[in-house]
PDB file of C-alpha atoms in Angstrom:
ATOM      1  CA  MET A   1      12.001  14.921  29.090  1.00  0.00           C
ATOM      2  CA  ALA A   2       8.966  12.807  28.100  1.00  0.00           C
ATOM      3  CA  ASP A   3       6.969  15.934  27.237  1.00  0.00           C
ATOM      4  CA  GLU A   4       9.828  17.203  25.074  1.00  0.00           C
ATOM      5  CA  MET A   5      10.074  13.817  23.300  1.00  0.00           C
ATOM      6  CA  LEU A   6       6.310  13.776  22.701  1.00  0.00           C
ATOM      7  CA  SER A   7       6.473  17.294  21.298  1.00  0.00           C
ATOM      8  CA  LYS A   8       9.264  16.317  18.885  1.00  0.00           C
ATOM      9  CA  TYR A   9       7.389  13.169  17.906  1.00  0.00           C
ATOM     10  CA  ASN A  10       4.183  15.117  17.198  1.00  0.00           C
ATOM     11  CA  ASN A  11       6.042  17.768  15.211  1.00  0.00           C
ATOM     12  CA  TYR A  12       7.758  15.096  13.119  1.00  0.00           C
ATOM     13  CA  TRP A  13       4.735  12.896  12.386  1.00  0.00           C
ATOM     14  CA  PHE A  14       1.823  15.311  12.552  1.00  0.00           C
ATOM     15  CA  ASN A  15       3.291  18.587  11.394  1.00  0.00           C
ATOM     16  CA  SER A  16       1.159  19.290   8.354  1.00  0.00           C
ATOM     17  CA  GLU A  17      -2.376  19.316   7.081  1.00  0.00           C
ATOM     18  CA  GLU A  18      -1.416  16.626   4.596  1.00  0.00           C
ATOM     19  CA  ASP A  19      -0.050  14.195   7.239  1.00  0.00           C
ATOM     20  CA  ASN A  20       1.846  12.268   4.549  1.00  0.00           C
ATOM     21  CA  TYR A  21       3.653  10.026   7.030  1.00  0.00           C
ATOM     22  CA  GLY A  22       0.413   9.020   8.678  1.00  0.00           C
ATOM     23  CA  MET A  23      -1.118   8.316   5.280  1.00  0.00           C
ATOM     24  CA  LEU A  24       1.853   6.175   4.276  1.00  0.00           C
ATOM     25  CA  PHE A  25       1.509   4.191   7.494  1.00  0.00           C
ATOM     26  CA  SER A  26      -2.229   3.880   6.860  1.00  0.00           C
ATOM     27  CA  PHE A  27      -1.507   2.435   3.419  1.00  0.00           C
ATOM     28  CA  ALA A  28       1.012  -0.002   4.922  1.00  0.00           C
ATOM     29  CA  LEU A  29      -1.529  -1.148   7.511  1.00  0.00           C
ATOM     30  CA  ILE A  30      -4.258  -1.567   4.897  1.00  0.00           C
ATOM     31  CA  LEU A  31      -1.861  -3.581   2.718  1.00  0.00           C
ATOM     32  CA  ASP A  32      -1.044  -5.938   5.588  1.00  0.00           C
ATOM     33  CA  PRO A  33      -3.423  -8.851   4.879  1.00  0.00           C
ATOM     34  CA  ARG A  34      -3.729  -9.481   8.630  1.00  0.00           C
ATOM     35  CA  CYS A  35      -5.043  -5.974   9.325  1.00  0.00           C
ATOM     36  CA  LYS A  36      -6.614  -4.254   6.326  1.00  0.00           C
ATOM     37  CA  LEU A  37      -9.131  -1.555   7.250  1.00  0.00           C
ATOM     38  CA  SER A  38     -10.341  -2.997  10.552  1.00  0.00           C
ATOM     39  CA  LEU A  39      -7.174  -2.394  12.595  1.00  0.00           C
ATOM     40  CA  LEU A  40      -6.697   1.038  11.048  1.00  0.00           C
ATOM     41  CA  SER A  41     -10.278   1.896  11.955  1.00  0.00           C
ATOM     42  CA  PHE A  42      -9.758   0.624  15.516  1.00  0.00           C
ATOM     43  CA  CYS A  43      -6.603   2.736  15.928  1.00  0.00           C
ATOM     44  CA  TYR A  44      -8.197   5.898  14.540  1.00  0.00           C
ATOM     45  CA  GLU A  45     -11.272   5.444  16.744  1.00  0.00           C
ATOM     46  CA  HIS A  46      -9.097   5.249  19.849  1.00  0.00           C
ATOM     47  CA  LEU A  47      -6.853   8.144  18.800  1.00  0.00           C
ATOM     48  CA  CYS A  48      -9.408  10.533  17.307  1.00  0.00           C
ATOM     49  CA  GLY A  49     -12.924   9.396  18.159  1.00  0.00           C
ATOM     50  CA  ASN A  50     -15.514   7.791  15.904  1.00  0.00           C
ATOM     51  CA  GLU A  51     -16.420  10.777  13.727  1.00  0.00           C
ATOM     52  CA  VAL A  52     -12.854  11.778  12.892  1.00  0.00           C
ATOM     53  CA  ALA A  53     -11.925   8.109  12.462  1.00  0.00           C
ATOM     54  CA  ALA A  54     -14.622   7.635   9.817  1.00  0.00           C
ATOM     55  CA  LEU A  55     -13.321  10.654   7.902  1.00  0.00           C
ATOM     56  CA  LYS A  56      -9.713   9.462   8.123  1.00  0.00           C
ATOM     57  CA  ILE A  57     -10.644   5.956   6.927  1.00  0.00           C
ATOM     58  CA  THR A  58     -12.589   7.377   3.991  1.00  0.00           C
ATOM     59  CA  GLU A  59      -9.669   9.645   3.120  1.00  0.00           C
ATOM     60  CA  ALA A  60      -7.173   6.761   3.337  1.00  0.00           C
ATOM     61  CA  GLN A  61      -9.341   4.562   1.103  1.00  0.00           C
ATOM     62  CA  TYR A  62      -9.775   7.358  -1.432  1.00  0.00           C
ATOM     63  CA  LYS A  63      -6.061   8.193  -1.563  1.00  0.00           C
ATOM     64  CA  LEU A  64      -5.021   4.537  -1.750  1.00  0.00           C
ATOM     65  CA  SER A  65      -7.518   3.974  -4.567  1.00  0.00           C
ATOM     66  CA  LYS A  66      -6.190   7.008  -6.416  1.00  0.00           C
ATOM     67  CA  PHE A  67      -2.616   5.836  -5.896  1.00  0.00           C
ATOM     68  CA  TYR A  68      -3.563   2.306  -7.038  1.00  0.00           C
ATOM     69  CA  LYS A  69      -4.923   3.685 -10.319  1.00  0.00           C
ATOM     70  CA  GLU A  70      -1.401   4.903 -11.101  1.00  0.00           C
ATOM     71  CA  TYR A  71      -0.278   1.253 -11.025  1.00  0.00           C
ATOM     72  CA  THR A  72      -2.982  -0.230 -13.217  1.00  0.00           C
ATOM     73  CA  PRO A  73      -1.989  -1.280 -16.732  1.00  0.00           C
ATOM     74  CA  GLU A  74      -4.612   0.995 -18.273  1.00  0.00           C
ATOM     75  CA  SER A  75      -2.869   4.057 -16.858  1.00  0.00           C
ATOM     76  CA  HIS A  76       0.422   3.261 -18.607  1.00  0.00           C
ATOM     77  CA  VAL A  77       1.045   2.971 -22.299  1.00  0.00           C
ATOM     78  CA  HIS A  78       3.736   0.396 -22.877  1.00  0.00           C
ATOM     79  CA  GLN A  79       5.314   0.699 -26.289  1.00  0.00           C
ATOM     80  CA  HIS A  80       8.260  -1.470 -27.017  1.00  0.00           C
ATOM     81  CA  THR A  81       9.583  -1.069 -30.518  1.00  0.00           C
ATOM     82  CA  SER A  82      12.523  -3.127 -31.541  1.00  0.00           C
ATOM     83  CA  PRO A  83      13.439  -4.943 -34.720  1.00  0.00           C
ATOM     84  CA  ALA A  84      12.209  -8.501 -34.518  1.00  0.00           C
ATOM     85  CA  SER A  85      12.178 -11.471 -36.809  1.00  0.00           C
ATOM     86  CA  SER A  86       8.884 -13.009 -37.870  1.00  0.00           C
ATOM     87  CA  ILE A  87       9.357 -15.638 -35.151  1.00  0.00           C
ATOM     88  CA  GLY A  88       9.828 -12.861 -32.603  1.00  0.00           C
ATOM     89  CA  VAL A  89       6.698 -11.090 -33.829  1.00  0.00           C
ATOM     90  CA  ASN A  90       4.697 -14.320 -33.563  1.00  0.00           C
ATOM     91  CA  MET A  91       6.031 -14.886 -30.054  1.00  0.00           C
ATOM     92  CA  GLN A  92       5.102 -11.317 -29.077  1.00  0.00           C
ATOM     93  CA  ASN A  93       1.602 -11.825 -30.495  1.00  0.00           C
ATOM     94  CA  THR A  94       1.225 -15.054 -28.519  1.00  0.00           C
ATOM     95  CA  LEU A  95       2.412 -13.371 -25.319  1.00  0.00           C
ATOM     96  CA  SER A  96       0.070 -10.461 -25.984  1.00  0.00           C
ATOM     97  CA  ARG A  97      -2.871 -12.852 -26.396  1.00  0.00           C
ATOM     98  CA  THR A  98      -1.868 -14.676 -23.222  1.00  0.00           C
ATOM     99  CA  LYS A  99      -1.781 -11.402 -21.295  1.00  0.00           C
ATOM    100  CA  GLN A 100      -5.181 -10.524 -22.753  1.00  0.00           C
ATOM    101  CA  TYR A 101      -6.524 -13.911 -21.611  1.00  0.00           C
ATOM    102  CA  ASP A 102      -5.077 -13.411 -18.115  1.00  0.00           C
ATOM    103  CA  LYS A 103      -6.678  -9.985 -17.929  1.00  0.00           C
ATOM    104  CA  GLN A 104     -10.060 -11.373 -19.038  1.00  0.00           C
ATOM    105  CA  GLU A 105      -9.833 -14.168 -16.459  1.00  0.00           C
ATOM    106  CA  LEU A 106      -8.991 -11.708 -13.720  1.00  0.00           C
ATOM    107  CA  MET A 107     -11.892  -9.473 -14.702  1.00  0.00           C
ATOM    108  CA  ALA A 108     -14.279 -12.433 -14.875  1.00  0.00           C
ATOM    109  CA  ASN A 109     -13.187 -13.623 -11.441  1.00  0.00           C
ATOM    110  CA  SER A 110     -13.528 -10.206  -9.855  1.00  0.00           C
ATOM    111  CA  ILE A 111     -16.772  -9.322 -11.678  1.00  0.00           C
ATOM    112  CA  GLY A 112     -15.560  -5.920 -12.759  1.00  0.00           C
ATOM    113  CA  ARG A 113     -14.135  -5.003  -9.373  1.00  0.00           C
ATOM    114  CA  SER A 114     -10.643  -3.604  -9.045  1.00  0.00           C
ATOM    115  CA  GLN A 115      -7.896  -5.723  -7.544  1.00  0.00           C
ATOM    116  CA  LEU A 116      -7.904  -3.350  -4.580  1.00  0.00           C
ATOM    117  CA  GLU A 117     -11.614  -3.966  -3.995  1.00  0.00           C
ATOM    118  CA  VAL A 118     -11.107  -7.730  -4.305  1.00  0.00           C
ATOM    119  CA  TYR A 119      -8.237  -7.575  -1.789  1.00  0.00           C
ATOM    120  CA  LEU A 120     -10.241  -5.521   0.707  1.00  0.00           C
ATOM    121  CA  GLU A 121     -13.243  -7.863   0.416  1.00  0.00           C
ATOM    122  CA  ASP A 122     -11.131 -11.003   0.855  1.00  0.00           C
ATOM    123  CA  PRO A 123     -11.058 -12.291   4.428  1.00  0.00           C
ATOM    124  CA  LYS A 124      -8.196 -11.103   6.594  1.00  0.00           C
ATOM    125  CA  LEU A 125      -5.475 -13.511   7.567  1.00  0.00           C
ATOM    126  CA  ASN A 126      -5.011 -14.396  11.229  1.00  0.00           C
ATOM    127  CA  ARG A 127      -3.565 -11.255  12.817  1.00  0.00           C
ATOM    128  CA  THR A 128      -1.344 -13.201  15.195  1.00  0.00           C
ATOM    129  CA  ALA A 129       0.120 -15.382  12.449  1.00  0.00           C
ATOM    130  CA  GLU A 130       3.736 -14.782  11.536  1.00  0.00           C
ATOM    131  CA  LEU A 131       3.876 -13.502   7.989  1.00  0.00           C
ATOM    132  CA  ASP A 132       6.481 -12.216   5.571  1.00  0.00           C
ATOM    133  CA  ILE A 133       4.293  -9.524   4.029  1.00  0.00           C
ATOM    134  CA  LEU A 134       6.532  -8.887   1.015  1.00  0.00           C
ATOM    135  CA  ASN A 135       6.533 -12.612   0.276  1.00  0.00           C
ATOM    136  CA  PHE A 136       2.728 -12.658   0.596  1.00  0.00           C
ATOM    137  CA  TRP A 137       2.469  -9.997  -2.107  1.00  0.00           C
ATOM    138  CA  LYS A 138       4.970 -11.794  -4.318  1.00  0.00           C
ATOM    139  CA  GLU A 139       3.088 -15.094  -3.988  1.00  0.00           C
ATOM    140  CA  ASN A 140      -0.280 -13.432  -4.649  1.00  0.00           C
ATOM    141  CA  GLU A 141       0.770 -11.327  -7.615  1.00  0.00           C
ATOM    142  CA  HIS A 142      -1.315 -13.595  -9.869  1.00  0.00           C
ATOM    143  CA  ARG A 143      -4.431 -12.668  -7.882  1.00  0.00           C
ATOM    144  CA  TYR A 144      -3.815  -8.994  -7.159  1.00  0.00           C
ATOM    145  CA  GLY A 145      -1.616  -7.963 -10.106  1.00  0.00           C
ATOM    146  CA  ALA A 146      -0.807  -4.258 -10.050  1.00  0.00           C
ATOM    147  CA  LEU A 147      -1.871  -3.994  -6.410  1.00  0.00           C
ATOM    148  CA  SER A 148       0.962  -6.361  -5.466  1.00  0.00           C
ATOM    149  CA  HIS A 149       3.460  -3.999  -7.113  1.00  0.00           C
ATOM    150  CA  LEU A 150       1.986  -1.032  -5.264  1.00  0.00           C
ATOM    151  CA  ALA A 151       2.072  -2.943  -1.972  1.00  0.00           C
ATOM    152  CA  ARG A 152       5.698  -3.947  -2.404  1.00  0.00           C
ATOM    153  CA  ASP A 153       6.652  -0.355  -3.247  1.00  0.00           C
ATOM    154  CA  ILE A 154       4.854   1.058  -0.213  1.00  0.00           C
ATOM    155  CA  LEU A 155       6.027  -1.626   2.198  1.00  0.00           C
ATOM    156  CA  THR A 156       9.676  -1.098   1.310  1.00  0.00           C
ATOM    157  CA  VAL A 157       9.712   2.630   2.102  1.00  0.00           C
ATOM    158  CA  PRO A 158      12.137   3.264   4.990  1.00  0.00           C
ATOM    159  CA  LEU A 159      10.469   4.550   8.132  1.00  0.00           C
ATOM    160  CA  THR A 160      12.921   7.370   8.504  1.00  0.00           C
ATOM    161  CA  THR A 161      16.088   8.718   6.985  1.00  0.00           C
ATOM    162  CA  PHE A 162      17.787   9.937  10.119  1.00  0.00           C
ATOM    163  CA  ALA A 163      18.799   8.429  13.414  1.00  0.00           C
ATOM    164  CA  SER A 164      16.213   8.565  16.158  1.00  0.00           C
ATOM    165  CA  GLU A 165      18.986   9.335  18.640  1.00  0.00           C
ATOM    166  CA  SER A 166      19.408  12.751  17.053  1.00  0.00           C
ATOM    167  CA  THR A 167      15.686  13.466  17.327  1.00  0.00           C
ATOM    168  CA  PHE A 168      15.084  12.115  20.794  1.00  0.00           C
ATOM    169  CA  GLY A 169      18.594  12.573  22.091  1.00  0.00           C
ATOM    170  CA  MET A 170      19.037  14.285  25.384  1.00  0.00           C
ATOM    171  CA  GLU A 171      21.019  17.467  25.240  1.00  0.00           C
ATOM    172  CA  VAL A 172      23.053  17.826  28.366  1.00  0.00           C
ATOM    173  CA  GLU A 173      24.410  21.223  29.308  1.00  0.00           C
ATOM    174  CA  PHE A 174      27.103  21.532  31.930  1.00  0.00           C
TER     175      PHE A 174
END
């Protein structure tokens, strides 16, 4: 029965060249501020060996970086056109300048590095500490900006859409 369960597990999680589930879990682990790349690297090394682990880590970093670029403000053109009074226009201009200031401050603080690079270079939190990860990203949105939105989107993806009992259930024939 254990062999059959392992076979079903492997077919479900590792059934394609793309390994999208594994990549999603890699992203989730990287975006856990207690783990980042070090725990992912440790796991891959023990599962696949050092050479394959290095390739998988590089691939995960590349794909996460590519995915992160989809969340950056530069990749989206926000056009909001609505009739506004002169007071509304002035308020929009002020908010626009404030956003520009915030962006300049963020860039100055990160010295041209992306928010993802800043996050990965920041020290990890204590791995054994209890942490509400979604709350961490909400509280650190000012520091990580678009990365916090990406993290919250990834970390809220359900693990599965069907009951595990149906996958690992024992079929009894009489």
